[in-house]
Structure formats: C-alpha cells, structure tokens
Coordinates of C-alpha atoms in Angstrom, one line a residue:
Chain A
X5 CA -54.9 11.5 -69.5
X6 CA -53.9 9.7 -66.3
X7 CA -50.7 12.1 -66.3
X8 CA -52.5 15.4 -66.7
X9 CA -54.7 14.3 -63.4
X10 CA -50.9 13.3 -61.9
X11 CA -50.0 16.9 -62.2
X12 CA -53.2 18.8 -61.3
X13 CA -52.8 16.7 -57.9
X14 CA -49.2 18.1 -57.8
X15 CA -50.3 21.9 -58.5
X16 CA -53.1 21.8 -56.6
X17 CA -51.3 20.6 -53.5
X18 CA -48.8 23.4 -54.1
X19 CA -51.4 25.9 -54.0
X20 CA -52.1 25.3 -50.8
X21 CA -49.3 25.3 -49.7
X22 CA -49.6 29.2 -49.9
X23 CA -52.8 29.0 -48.0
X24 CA -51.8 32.0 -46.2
X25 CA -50.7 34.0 -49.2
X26 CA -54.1 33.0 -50.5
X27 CA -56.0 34.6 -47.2
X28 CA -54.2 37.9 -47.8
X29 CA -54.9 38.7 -51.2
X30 CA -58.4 37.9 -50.9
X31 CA -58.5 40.5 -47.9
X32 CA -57.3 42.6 -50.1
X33 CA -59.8 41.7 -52.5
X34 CA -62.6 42.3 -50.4
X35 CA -60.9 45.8 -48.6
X36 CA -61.2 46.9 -52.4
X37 CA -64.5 46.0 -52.6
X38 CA -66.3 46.8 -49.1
X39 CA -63.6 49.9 -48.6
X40 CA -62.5 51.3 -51.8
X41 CA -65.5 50.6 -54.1
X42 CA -68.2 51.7 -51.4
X43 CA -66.3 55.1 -51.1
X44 CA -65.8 55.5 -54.6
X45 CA -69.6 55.2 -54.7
X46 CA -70.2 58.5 -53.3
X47 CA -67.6 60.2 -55.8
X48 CA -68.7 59.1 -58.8
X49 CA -69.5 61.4 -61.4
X50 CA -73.3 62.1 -62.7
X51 CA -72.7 61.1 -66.2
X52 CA -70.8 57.6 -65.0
X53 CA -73.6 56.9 -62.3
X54 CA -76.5 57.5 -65.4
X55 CA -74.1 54.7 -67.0
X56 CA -73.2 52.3 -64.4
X57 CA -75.7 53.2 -61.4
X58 CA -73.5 52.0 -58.5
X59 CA -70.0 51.8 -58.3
X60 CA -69.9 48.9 -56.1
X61 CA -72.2 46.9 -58.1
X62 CA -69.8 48.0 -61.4
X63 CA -66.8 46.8 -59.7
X64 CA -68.1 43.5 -57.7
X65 CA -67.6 41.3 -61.0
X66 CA -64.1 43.6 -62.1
X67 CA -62.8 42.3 -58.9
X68 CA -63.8 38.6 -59.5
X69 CA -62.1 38.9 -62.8
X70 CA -59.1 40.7 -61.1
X71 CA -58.6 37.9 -59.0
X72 CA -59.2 34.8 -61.1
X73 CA -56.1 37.1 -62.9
X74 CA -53.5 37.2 -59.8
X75 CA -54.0 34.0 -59.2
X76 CA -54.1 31.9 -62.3
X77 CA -50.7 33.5 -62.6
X78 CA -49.2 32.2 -59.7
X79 CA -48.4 28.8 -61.5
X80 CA -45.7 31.1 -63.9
X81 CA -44.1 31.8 -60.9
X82 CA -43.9 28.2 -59.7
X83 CA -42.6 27.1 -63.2
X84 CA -40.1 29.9 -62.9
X85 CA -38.4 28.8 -59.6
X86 CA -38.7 24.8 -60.7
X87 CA -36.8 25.7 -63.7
X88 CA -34.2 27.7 -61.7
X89 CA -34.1 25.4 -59.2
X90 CA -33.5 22.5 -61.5
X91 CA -36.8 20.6 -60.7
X92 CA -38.0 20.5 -64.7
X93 CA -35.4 18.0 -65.2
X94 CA -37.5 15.9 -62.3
X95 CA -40.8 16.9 -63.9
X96 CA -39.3 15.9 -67.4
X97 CA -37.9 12.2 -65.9
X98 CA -42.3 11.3 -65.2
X99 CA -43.6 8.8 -67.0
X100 CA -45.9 11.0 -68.9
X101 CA -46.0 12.3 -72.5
X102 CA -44.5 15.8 -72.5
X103 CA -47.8 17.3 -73.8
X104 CA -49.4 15.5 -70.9
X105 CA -47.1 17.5 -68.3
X106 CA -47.5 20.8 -71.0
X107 CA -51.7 20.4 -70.8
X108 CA -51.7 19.6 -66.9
X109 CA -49.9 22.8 -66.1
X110 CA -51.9 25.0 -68.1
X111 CA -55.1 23.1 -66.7
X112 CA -54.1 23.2 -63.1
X113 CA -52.9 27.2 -63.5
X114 CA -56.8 27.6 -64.8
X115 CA -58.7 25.2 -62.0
X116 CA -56.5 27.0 -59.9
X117 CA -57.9 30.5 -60.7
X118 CA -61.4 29.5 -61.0
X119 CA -60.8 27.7 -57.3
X120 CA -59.7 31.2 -55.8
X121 CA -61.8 33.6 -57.8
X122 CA -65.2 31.6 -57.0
X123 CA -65.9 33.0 -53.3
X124 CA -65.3 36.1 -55.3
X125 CA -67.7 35.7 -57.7
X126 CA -70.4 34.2 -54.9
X127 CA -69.9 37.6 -53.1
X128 CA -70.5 39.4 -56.6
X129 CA -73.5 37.1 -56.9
X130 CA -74.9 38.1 -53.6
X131 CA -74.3 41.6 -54.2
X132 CA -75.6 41.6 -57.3
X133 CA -78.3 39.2 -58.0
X134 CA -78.1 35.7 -59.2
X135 CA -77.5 35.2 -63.0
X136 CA -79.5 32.4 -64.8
X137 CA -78.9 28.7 -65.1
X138 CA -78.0 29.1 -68.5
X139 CA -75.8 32.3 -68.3
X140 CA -74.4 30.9 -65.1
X141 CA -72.9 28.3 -67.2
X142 CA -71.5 30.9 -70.0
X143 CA -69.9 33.1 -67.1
X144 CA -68.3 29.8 -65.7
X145 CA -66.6 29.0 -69.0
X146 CA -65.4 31.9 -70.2
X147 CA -64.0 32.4 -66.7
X148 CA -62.4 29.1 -67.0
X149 CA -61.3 30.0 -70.6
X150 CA -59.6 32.7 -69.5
X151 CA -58.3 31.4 -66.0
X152 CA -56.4 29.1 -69.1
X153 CA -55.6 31.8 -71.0
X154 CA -54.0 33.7 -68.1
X155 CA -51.8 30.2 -67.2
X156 CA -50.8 30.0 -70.6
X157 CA -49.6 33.8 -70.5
X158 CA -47.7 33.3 -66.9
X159 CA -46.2 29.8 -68.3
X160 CA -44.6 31.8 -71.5
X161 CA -43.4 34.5 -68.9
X162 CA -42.0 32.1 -66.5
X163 CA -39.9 29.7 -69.3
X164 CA -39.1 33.0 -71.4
X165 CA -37.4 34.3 -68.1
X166 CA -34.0 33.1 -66.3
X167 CA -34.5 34.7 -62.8
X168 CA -37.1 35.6 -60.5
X169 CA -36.7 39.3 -60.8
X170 CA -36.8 39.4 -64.6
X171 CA -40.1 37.1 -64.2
X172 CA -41.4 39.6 -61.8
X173 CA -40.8 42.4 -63.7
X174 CA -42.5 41.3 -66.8
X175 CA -45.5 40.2 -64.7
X176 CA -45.7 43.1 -63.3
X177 CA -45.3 44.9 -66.7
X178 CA -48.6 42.7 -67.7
X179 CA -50.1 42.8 -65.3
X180 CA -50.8 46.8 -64.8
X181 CA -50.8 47.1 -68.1
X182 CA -54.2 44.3 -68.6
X183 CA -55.3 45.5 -65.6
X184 CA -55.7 49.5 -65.9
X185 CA -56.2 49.0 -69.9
X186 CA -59.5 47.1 -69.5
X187 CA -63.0 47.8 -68.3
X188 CA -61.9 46.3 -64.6
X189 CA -61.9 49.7 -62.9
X190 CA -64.1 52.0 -65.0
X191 CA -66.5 51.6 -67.6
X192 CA -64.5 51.1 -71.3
X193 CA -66.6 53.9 -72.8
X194 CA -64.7 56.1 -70.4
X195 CA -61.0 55.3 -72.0
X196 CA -63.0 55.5 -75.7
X197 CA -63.7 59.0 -74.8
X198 CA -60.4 60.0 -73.5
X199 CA -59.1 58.1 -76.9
X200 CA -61.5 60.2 -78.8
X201 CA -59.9 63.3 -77.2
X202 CA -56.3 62.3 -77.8
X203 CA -55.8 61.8 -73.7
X204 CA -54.6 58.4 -74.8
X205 CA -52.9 56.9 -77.0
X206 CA -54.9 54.8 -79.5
X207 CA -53.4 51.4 -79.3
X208 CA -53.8 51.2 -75.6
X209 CA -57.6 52.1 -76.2
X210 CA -57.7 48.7 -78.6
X211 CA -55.6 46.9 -76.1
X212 CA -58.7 48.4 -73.4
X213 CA -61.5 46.7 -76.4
X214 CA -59.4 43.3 -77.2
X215 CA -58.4 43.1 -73.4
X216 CA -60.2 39.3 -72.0
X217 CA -60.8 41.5 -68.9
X218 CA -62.9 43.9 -70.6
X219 CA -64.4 40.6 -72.0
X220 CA -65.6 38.8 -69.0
X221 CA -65.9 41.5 -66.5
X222 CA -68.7 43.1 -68.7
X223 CA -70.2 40.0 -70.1
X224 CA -70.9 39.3 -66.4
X225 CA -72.4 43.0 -65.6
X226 CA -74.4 42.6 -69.2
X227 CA -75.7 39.6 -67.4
X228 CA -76.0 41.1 -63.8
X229 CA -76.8 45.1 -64.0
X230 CA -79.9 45.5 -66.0
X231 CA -79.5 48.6 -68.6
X232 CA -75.7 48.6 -68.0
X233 CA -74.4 47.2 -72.0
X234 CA -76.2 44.1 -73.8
X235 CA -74.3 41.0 -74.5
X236 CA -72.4 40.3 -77.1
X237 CA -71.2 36.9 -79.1
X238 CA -68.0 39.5 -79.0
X239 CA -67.2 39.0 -75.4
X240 CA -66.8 35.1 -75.7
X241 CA -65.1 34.8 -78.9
X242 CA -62.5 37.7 -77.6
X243 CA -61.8 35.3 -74.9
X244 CA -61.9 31.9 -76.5
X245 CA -59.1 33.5 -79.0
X246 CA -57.1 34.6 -76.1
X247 CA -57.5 31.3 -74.4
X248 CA -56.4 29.4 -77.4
X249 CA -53.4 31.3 -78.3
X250 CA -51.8 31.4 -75.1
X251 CA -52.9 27.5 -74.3
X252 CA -50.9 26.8 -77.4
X253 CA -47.9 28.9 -77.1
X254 CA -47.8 28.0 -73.6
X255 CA -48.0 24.1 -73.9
X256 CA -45.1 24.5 -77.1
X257 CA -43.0 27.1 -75.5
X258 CA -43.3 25.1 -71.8
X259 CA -42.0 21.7 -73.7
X260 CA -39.4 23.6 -76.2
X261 CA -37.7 26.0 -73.4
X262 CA -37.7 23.2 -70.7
X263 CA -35.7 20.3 -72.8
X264 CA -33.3 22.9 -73.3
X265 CA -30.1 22.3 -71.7
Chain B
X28 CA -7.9 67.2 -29.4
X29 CA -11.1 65.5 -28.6
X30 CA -12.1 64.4 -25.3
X31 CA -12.6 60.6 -24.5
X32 CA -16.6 60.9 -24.1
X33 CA -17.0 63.0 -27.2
X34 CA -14.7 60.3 -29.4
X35 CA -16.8 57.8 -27.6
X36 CA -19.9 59.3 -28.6
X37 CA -18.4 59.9 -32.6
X38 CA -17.7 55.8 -32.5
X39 CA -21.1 54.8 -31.1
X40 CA -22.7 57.4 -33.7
X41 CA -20.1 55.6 -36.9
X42 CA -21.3 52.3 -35.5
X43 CA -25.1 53.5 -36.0
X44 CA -24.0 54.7 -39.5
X45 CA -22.7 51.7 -40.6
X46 CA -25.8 49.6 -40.1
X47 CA -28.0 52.2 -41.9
X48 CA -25.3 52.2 -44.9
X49 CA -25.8 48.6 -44.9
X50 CA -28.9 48.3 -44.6
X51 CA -29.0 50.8 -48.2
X52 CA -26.9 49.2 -50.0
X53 CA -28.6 45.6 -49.5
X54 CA -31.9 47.9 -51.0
X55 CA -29.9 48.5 -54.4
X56 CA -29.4 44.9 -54.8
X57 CA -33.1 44.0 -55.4
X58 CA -32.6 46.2 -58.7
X59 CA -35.8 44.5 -60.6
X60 CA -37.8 45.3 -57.6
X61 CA -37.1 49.0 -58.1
X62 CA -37.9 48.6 -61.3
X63 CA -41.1 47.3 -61.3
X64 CA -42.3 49.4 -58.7
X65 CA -41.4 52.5 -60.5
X66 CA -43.6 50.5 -63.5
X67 CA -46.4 50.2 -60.6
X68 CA -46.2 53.7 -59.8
X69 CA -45.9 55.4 -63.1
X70 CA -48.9 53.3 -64.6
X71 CA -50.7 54.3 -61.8
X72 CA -50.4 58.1 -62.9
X73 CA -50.1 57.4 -67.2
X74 CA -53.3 54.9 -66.4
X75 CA -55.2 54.6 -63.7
X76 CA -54.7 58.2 -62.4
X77 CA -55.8 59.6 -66.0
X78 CA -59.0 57.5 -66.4
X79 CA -60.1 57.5 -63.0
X80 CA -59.8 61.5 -63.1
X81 CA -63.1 61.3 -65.5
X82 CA -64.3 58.8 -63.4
X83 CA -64.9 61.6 -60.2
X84 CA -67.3 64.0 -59.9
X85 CA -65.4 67.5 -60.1
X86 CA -67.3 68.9 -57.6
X87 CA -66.3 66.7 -54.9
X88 CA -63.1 66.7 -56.4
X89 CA -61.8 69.5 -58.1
X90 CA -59.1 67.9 -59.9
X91 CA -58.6 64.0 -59.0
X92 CA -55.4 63.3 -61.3
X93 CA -53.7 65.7 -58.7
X94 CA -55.2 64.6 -55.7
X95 CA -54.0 60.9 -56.7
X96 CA -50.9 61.3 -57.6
X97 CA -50.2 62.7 -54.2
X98 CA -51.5 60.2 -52.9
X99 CA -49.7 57.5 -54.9
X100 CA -46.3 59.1 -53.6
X101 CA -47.6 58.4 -50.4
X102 CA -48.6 54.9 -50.8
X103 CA -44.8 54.3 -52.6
X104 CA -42.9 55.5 -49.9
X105 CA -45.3 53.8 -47.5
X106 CA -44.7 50.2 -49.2
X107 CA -41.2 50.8 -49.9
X108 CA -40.8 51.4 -46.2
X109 CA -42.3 48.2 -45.1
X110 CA -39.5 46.2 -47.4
X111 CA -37.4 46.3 -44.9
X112 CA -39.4 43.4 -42.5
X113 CA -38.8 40.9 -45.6
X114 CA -35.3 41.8 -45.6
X115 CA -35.4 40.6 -41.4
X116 CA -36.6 37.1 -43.1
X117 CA -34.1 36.4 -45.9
X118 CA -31.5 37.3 -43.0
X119 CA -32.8 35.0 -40.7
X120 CA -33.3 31.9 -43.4
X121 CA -29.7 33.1 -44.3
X122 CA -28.3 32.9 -41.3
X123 CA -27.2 36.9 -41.4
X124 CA -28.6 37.3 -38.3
X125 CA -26.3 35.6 -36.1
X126 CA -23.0 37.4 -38.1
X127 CA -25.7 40.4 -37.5
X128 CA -25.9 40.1 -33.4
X129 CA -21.9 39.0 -33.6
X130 CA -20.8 42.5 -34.6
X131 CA -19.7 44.8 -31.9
X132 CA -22.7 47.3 -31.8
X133 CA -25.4 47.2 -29.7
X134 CA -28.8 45.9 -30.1
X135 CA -30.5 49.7 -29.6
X136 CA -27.9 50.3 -32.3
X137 CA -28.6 48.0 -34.5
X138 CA -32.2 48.5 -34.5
X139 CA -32.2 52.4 -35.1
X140 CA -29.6 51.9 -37.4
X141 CA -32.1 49.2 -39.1
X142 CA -35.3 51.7 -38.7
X143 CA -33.3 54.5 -40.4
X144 CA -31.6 52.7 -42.9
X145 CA -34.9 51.4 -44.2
X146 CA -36.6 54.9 -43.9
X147 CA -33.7 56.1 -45.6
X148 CA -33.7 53.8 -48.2
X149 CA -37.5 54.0 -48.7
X150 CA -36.9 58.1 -49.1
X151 CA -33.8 57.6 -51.6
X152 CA -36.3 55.5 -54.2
X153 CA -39.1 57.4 -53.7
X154 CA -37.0 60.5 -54.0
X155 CA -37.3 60.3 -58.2
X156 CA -40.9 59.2 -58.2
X157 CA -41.7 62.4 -55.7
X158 CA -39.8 64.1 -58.3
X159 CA -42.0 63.1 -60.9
X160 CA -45.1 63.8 -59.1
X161 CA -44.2 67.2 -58.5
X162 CA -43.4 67.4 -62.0
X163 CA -47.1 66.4 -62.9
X164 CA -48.6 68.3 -60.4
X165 CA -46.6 71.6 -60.7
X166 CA -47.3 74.1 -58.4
X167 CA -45.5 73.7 -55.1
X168 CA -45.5 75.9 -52.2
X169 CA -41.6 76.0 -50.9
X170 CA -41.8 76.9 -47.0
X171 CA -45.0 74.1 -46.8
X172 CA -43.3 71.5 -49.1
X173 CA -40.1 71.3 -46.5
X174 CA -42.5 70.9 -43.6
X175 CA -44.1 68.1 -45.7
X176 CA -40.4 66.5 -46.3
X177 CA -39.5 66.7 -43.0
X178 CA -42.8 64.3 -42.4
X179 CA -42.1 62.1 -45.2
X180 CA -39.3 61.0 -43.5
X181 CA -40.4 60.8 -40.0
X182 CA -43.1 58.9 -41.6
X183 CA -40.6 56.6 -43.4
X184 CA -38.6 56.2 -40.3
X185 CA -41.9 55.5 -38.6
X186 CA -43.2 52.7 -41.2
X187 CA -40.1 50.5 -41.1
X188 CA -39.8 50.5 -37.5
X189 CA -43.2 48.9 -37.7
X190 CA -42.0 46.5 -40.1
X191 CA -39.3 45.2 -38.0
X192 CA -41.3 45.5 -34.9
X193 CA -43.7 43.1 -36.7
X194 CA -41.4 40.9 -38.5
X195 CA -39.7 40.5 -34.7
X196 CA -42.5 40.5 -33.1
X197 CA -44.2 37.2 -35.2
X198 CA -40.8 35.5 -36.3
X199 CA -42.7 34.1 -39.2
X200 CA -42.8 34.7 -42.8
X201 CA -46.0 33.4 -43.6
X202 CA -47.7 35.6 -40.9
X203 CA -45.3 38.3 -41.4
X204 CA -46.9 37.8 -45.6
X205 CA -50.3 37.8 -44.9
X206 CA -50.4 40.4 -42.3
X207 CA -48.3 43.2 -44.3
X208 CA -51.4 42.3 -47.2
X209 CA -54.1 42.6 -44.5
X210 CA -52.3 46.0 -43.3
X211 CA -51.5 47.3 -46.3
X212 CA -55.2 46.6 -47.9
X213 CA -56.9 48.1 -44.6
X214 CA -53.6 51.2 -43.8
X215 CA -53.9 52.3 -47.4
X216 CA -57.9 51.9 -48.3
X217 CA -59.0 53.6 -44.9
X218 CA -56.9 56.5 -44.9
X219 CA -57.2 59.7 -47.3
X220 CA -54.4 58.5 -49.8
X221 CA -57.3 57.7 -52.5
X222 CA -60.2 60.3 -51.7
X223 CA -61.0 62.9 -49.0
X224 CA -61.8 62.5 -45.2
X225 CA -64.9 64.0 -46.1
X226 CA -66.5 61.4 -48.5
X227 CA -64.9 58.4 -46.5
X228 CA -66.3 60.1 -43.5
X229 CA -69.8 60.0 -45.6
X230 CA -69.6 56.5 -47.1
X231 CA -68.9 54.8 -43.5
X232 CA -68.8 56.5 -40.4
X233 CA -66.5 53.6 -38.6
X234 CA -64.4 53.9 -42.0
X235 CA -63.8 57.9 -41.3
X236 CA -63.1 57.4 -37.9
X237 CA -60.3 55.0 -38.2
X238 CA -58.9 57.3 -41.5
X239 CA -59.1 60.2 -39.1
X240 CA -56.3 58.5 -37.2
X241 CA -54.5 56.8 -39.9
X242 CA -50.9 58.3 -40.4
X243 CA -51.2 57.8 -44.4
X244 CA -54.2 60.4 -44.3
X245 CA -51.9 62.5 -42.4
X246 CA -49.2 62.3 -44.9
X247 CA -51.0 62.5 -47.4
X248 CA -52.6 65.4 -46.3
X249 CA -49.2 67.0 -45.9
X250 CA -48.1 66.1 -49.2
X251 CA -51.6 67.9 -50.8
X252 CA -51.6 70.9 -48.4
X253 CA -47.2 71.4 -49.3
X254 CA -48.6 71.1 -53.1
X255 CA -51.4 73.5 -52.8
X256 CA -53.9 70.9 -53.4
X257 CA -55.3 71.4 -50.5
X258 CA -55.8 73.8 -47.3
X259 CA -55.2 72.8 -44.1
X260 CA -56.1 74.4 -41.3
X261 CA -53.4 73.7 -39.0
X262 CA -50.7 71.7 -40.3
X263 CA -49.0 71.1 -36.9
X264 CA -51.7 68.6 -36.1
X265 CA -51.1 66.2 -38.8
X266 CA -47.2 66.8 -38.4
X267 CA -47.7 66.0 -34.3
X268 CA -49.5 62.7 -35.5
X269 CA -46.9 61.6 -37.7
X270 CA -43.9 62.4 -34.9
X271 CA -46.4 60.4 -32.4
X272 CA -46.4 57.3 -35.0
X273 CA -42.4 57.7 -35.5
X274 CA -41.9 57.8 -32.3
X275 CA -44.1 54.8 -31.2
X276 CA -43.2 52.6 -33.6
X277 CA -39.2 53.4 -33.3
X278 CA -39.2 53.5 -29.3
X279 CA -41.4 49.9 -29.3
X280 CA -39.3 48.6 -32.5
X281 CA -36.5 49.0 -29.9
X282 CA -37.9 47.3 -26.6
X283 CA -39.4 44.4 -29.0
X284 CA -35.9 44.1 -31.1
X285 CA -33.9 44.0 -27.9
X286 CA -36.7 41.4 -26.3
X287 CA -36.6 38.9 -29.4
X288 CA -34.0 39.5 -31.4
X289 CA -32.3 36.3 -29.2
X290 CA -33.4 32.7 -29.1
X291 CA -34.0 31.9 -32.9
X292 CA -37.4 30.8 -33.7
X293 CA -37.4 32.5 -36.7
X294 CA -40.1 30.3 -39.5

C-alpha cells in the first residue's frame, strides 16, 4: 500500500511538471465551450434543440468528459518514454511489489484525470445547475472509474508500443475514434438514426452505445438537463466494465511487457 | 555566358533553395506524424463531418458536411504550417542551430528559406488531403479554385513565418507549447473555418468582429467560394487580407530572426 502512495507522489509530481501544457489544453477546453458551443447554439437544428434544448448546456458535461479523457492519458505517454528511455528498469529496482508499482500507475493516471477534468466539471456545474448530494457522488465515481479505465487503456498503448510515434499514432487512432463515436459532440440518437439509414456503419453505431463516453457524459446530462434522457443502471455498469477490463489488462500487460528484456 | 551579378544572384537564389529543401525533407522524417494527422483529418470528414451535418439546421446551412470539410482543409494546412516553430526547438536542444548560423548564407536567407520551406512543406501534405476534399465535395469552379491555391500558399507561407517569428521571439518551448494551444484554440474557433461570419457574428458580436479579420475566415472563405460553396462578393478582399498577413508575418519573421537568432537563450 505504502508503495502505491510512493508512486502516485512520483506521477503526481510529474504532472506538474507540465503545468503549462496543462494551462493550454484547458484553454482549449474552454474556447470549445464559450466559442465553439455558443455558436453552434444558434445553428442547431429544430428537431435537435426539441431534444437537447441548448447546445451549450448539451456539450458543458461532453467537454468535462473529453478532458478527464486527454488527460488521464497523458500517463501512457510517460510510461512510453520511461520504457524507451530505460527508466522501468529504475522503476522495477523499488522496493515495492510489482502489482504495487502496476496499481499506482493506473491510480495516479485516474487521480490525475479527475484532478484536471474537475474545474471542468465546476464550470459545467455552474452552467448547468448543481446535481444532488447523492448523484454528485455517482457522477464522481464513474468519472473516477473511467479516469481508471482511460489509464489502463493509455498504459496497454504505451508498453504495447516501442517508439513515441507508433504510441502517438495509436492514441490518436483511439482517441478520434472514442471521441467522434460517442455521445460527446451530438446527441447518440443522432448516429442511431444515421445507423438506421445505412449513413454508418453498424459496428461503429455500437461502439457509439458501449462507448464509456456516451456513458458518463449522458449520465451527467440525465442528471443535469431536465427532459433530456432518464438514467439508466446501464450507464454505470457500461463504465464499471470498461474500468475493470482495462485496470486488469493494464496492471498485467504493464508488469509482463516491462520485465521483458 | 552569364554576367557576374546575374551568377551572383543564381548562387544567392541556390543558397535560399537549399534551406527550403531542407527544411522539407526534415518534414518527411516525422512519418507517424503524417500519419496520424491524415487519421485526424479523415475522421473528421468519415465522423464528425457526417453526424454533425444532421446536427445543423439546413436553413442556416444548406449543406454543412461541405461547408466543413472545406474548412477542415483549412484548419490542416493551418496546423501543418505552424510545425515548423517545434522543429526551431528540437534544433536548438540539438544544437542544429549553431551548424545552422555556421553555413555560408545569410540570416534573411535562412529565414525565407525557413518560412518557405515550411509553407511548402505544409502545402506538399495537405496537397492529398485537399485532394480528397475536393473529391468529397465535387464540384469545383477552375478559374476561382487557382485564385484560392494561390492563397493557400501565401497563407501557408504566412503561418510558418509566424511560427518562427514566435518560436524566436519567446526562445521557450513551454511558452512556445502553450501559446500555439491558446492560438490555435482562439485562430481556429473565431474564424469562419467551422460555421459562417453570419451566425458567429450573431452568437457574439466581439466573436464576429475578431473572425472578420481572422485570415482562417479568409481562407476559408476562398476555399468555399473556389468550391462553389459559397458566393463571394469580391474575392480580392479576402485575397488582399491574406497577402497583408503573408507579408507581415514573413517581413517581421525576418527583422525578429535576424534580431535573436544570436545569443542562445533558447529553454
């Protein structure tokens, strides 16, 4: 246990490290929401503004989501270059179980998130309305689940991958294809009906249903925009599942790939 | 048999050539880069493009798949362009720059070289995805399309001067980081590439103002009006603000390049 706090300390100090990569993307955050979302307003389809009422209000907790995402992934990218770099055989000399230094990095990739995503979510919150005591907690831990989730994924990346380009390629790969295949940008009935109409193809509408994105993003609006879709046990369970598979794979693959001479 | 100022003038122009071949050839080395931003860009047509189409009202939009993926060209070649201000940093950490400002050319040279080059390079990778967007949006109108070219690459020219006129100007990656995020987040958002003058003008008033006077809106609205998406009335004024940004940008990439280029500094 002592070992896993040993290693959040470590990842948490590297974070912020990137203090001013940190300050960039969440202007970018926010120009999507304040410049982006409140033009988008005004172009919004009748049938889609019956749906979701305002655009801004629709995208506030998509963006929240979107950037627990980015930066939950950021410890892949650190495991990547340490394993490069050489530094796993440091991190493997610790005095610390290796499922210890396997748990801490998936923790600290999660805390990490949830650290960067929360102004995020206050903003949505202040937009928005604030949610109850008892649904604040749900929308924290399935954040958190899938701030965990997300670490896993970037961990599996990062150890499956021998340079920085491939790494960044595959994240990239994942990370448009979670991104525009979830209910982050537009409502999900919207890619249904394109489904329905043979517009797209129908494993990337499932991939839009399963997505974790879709998950939390409207488990928060079924929370925070009355009318907009009801919650569903459906949400969490699509996100604990996600959570636990990657948490797994990643604290195996992590140890397995990283012993490896 | 040529005269002494005319081979003089060939040499100086070979010496200009050889730092924008350079600086193209160090662009094809960050292959997986390519790669995933052709990835970015085609997702953001197969994607985003296709579902936010039924996400706009028609009538403010006629056809917003079209209208986007104009715009996404835009946006490419914009960020492509900027590239060239990390490449100033990896030199610098390198130690390039030294063997750079070692070479016999001179500084002017070896910043419109650089400012080219990077256009140039920008232009030669989005050159396939322009391809494809024409592909997806058909209908091209030949005469306008050439005009909207010839901007495309004033406006790459014009893009990577301001990188390196930042990346010279600050001398430090972490501010050089954060600042291309800031620009490209406020350049990109507040300019037509995404939706029309008209609605942005609508939304926010200060938000239509500054768009009015982005070069992205004026690009973009190049691109649209050579791809009969949209009308313009006169072309030549967007086409004067995009020579007035090139021009800027390349003239004060010069004076600030020659300024700092010495002295190290670089973080």
């Amino acid at each position: 246990m002592k070992g896993i706090v040993y290693i959040l300390e470590h990842d948490f100090r590297n974070f912020f490290r990137y203090k001013w990569w940190l300050v960039g993307l969440i202007s970018m955050n926010l120009a999507d929401l304040f410049i982006m979302a409140v033009v988008y307003n005004n172009m919004i389809s009748a049938t889609v503004q019956n749906q979701i009422k305002s655009y801004f209000n629709f995208f506030a907790p998509g963006l929240a989501v979107t950037g627990l995402f980015a930066s939950a992934f950021m410890i892949g990218r650190e495991i990547n270059m340490e394993r490069r770099r050489e530094v796993h055989h440091y991190m493997l000399s610790l005095p610390m179980t290796r499922l210890d230094l396997a748990i801490g990095r998936v923790l600290s990739g999660g805390l990490r998130g949830m650290l960067y995503m929360s102004p995020l979510l206050v903003t949505c919150f202040a937009f928005l309305g604030l949610p109850t005591f008892g649904q604040l907690l749900l929308i924290l831990t399935v954040l958190f689940l899938l701030a965990t989730g997300i670490s896993g994924l970037s961990i599996v990346i990062a150890v499956s991958t021998t340079s920085l380009e491939k790494f960044i390629t595959a994240r990239g790969l994942v990370y448009y294809t979670l991104f525009f295949c979830s209910s982050v940008f537009y409502p999900l009935s919207l890619i249904q009906s394109l489904g329905k109409s043979g517009a797209f193809p129908p494993f990337l509408v499932t991939l839009a249903e399963i997505n974790p994105l879709t998950s939390a993003s409207d488990m928060i609006r079924s929370f925070l925009i009355p009318g907009y879709m009801v919650f569903s046990i459906d949400m969490v369970t699509n996100v604990l599942l996600f959570s636990a598979i990657f948490t797994l794979v990643a604290a195996f693959a992590y140890v397995e790939i990283i012993e490896r001479k | 048999m040529q005269k002494p100022r005319e081979a003089e003038s060939e040499k100086e122009t070979n010496k200009l050539l050889l730092v924008v071949e350079r600086d193209v050839r160090l662009f094809f080395q960050y292959k997986f880069l390519v790669i995933m931003r052709a990835i970015w860009f085609v997702s953001q047509i197969a994607l985003f493009g296709l579902i936010a189409s039924r996400l706009i009202n028609s009538a403010v939009v006629p056809d917003y798949f079209h209208y986007y993926v104009a715009g996404l060209s835009v946006m490419t070649l914009y960020s492509a362009a900027m590239f060239i201000g990390f490449d100033l940093y990896e030199e610098a950490e390198h130690g390039v720059f030294e063997y750079l400002l070692s070479l016999p050319v001179t500084r002017r040279q070896l910043v419109l070289g650089r400012s080219i080059g990077g256009g140039l390079r920008a232009f030669i990778y989005v050159g396939p995805l322009i391809a494809i967007s024409l592909y997806v949006i058909g209908a091209v109108n030949p005469l306008n399309f050439a005009l909207t070219l010839f901007s495309l690459f004033l406006f790459a020219f014009g893009v990577s001067g301001m990188s390196i006129t930042i990346a010279v100007a600050i001398k430090s990656s972490d501010r050089f980081d954060i600042l291309m995020g800031v620009l490209d987040a406020l350049i990109v958002r507040l300019s037509t590439a995404m939706y029309p003058l008209a609605i942005v003008q609508s939304a926010n008033p200060l938000y239509g103002g500054i768009a009015s006077y982005n070069p992205v809106t004026f690009v973009a609205d190049l691109f649209r009006w050579g791809t009969n998406i949209i009308t313009l009335d006169n072309p030549l004024l967007p086409l004067l603000g995009v020579m007035i940004f090139f021009g800027t940008f390349t003239f004060i990439g010069i004076v600030i390049y020659d300024k700092r280029i010495e002295g190290g500094g670089w973080q």
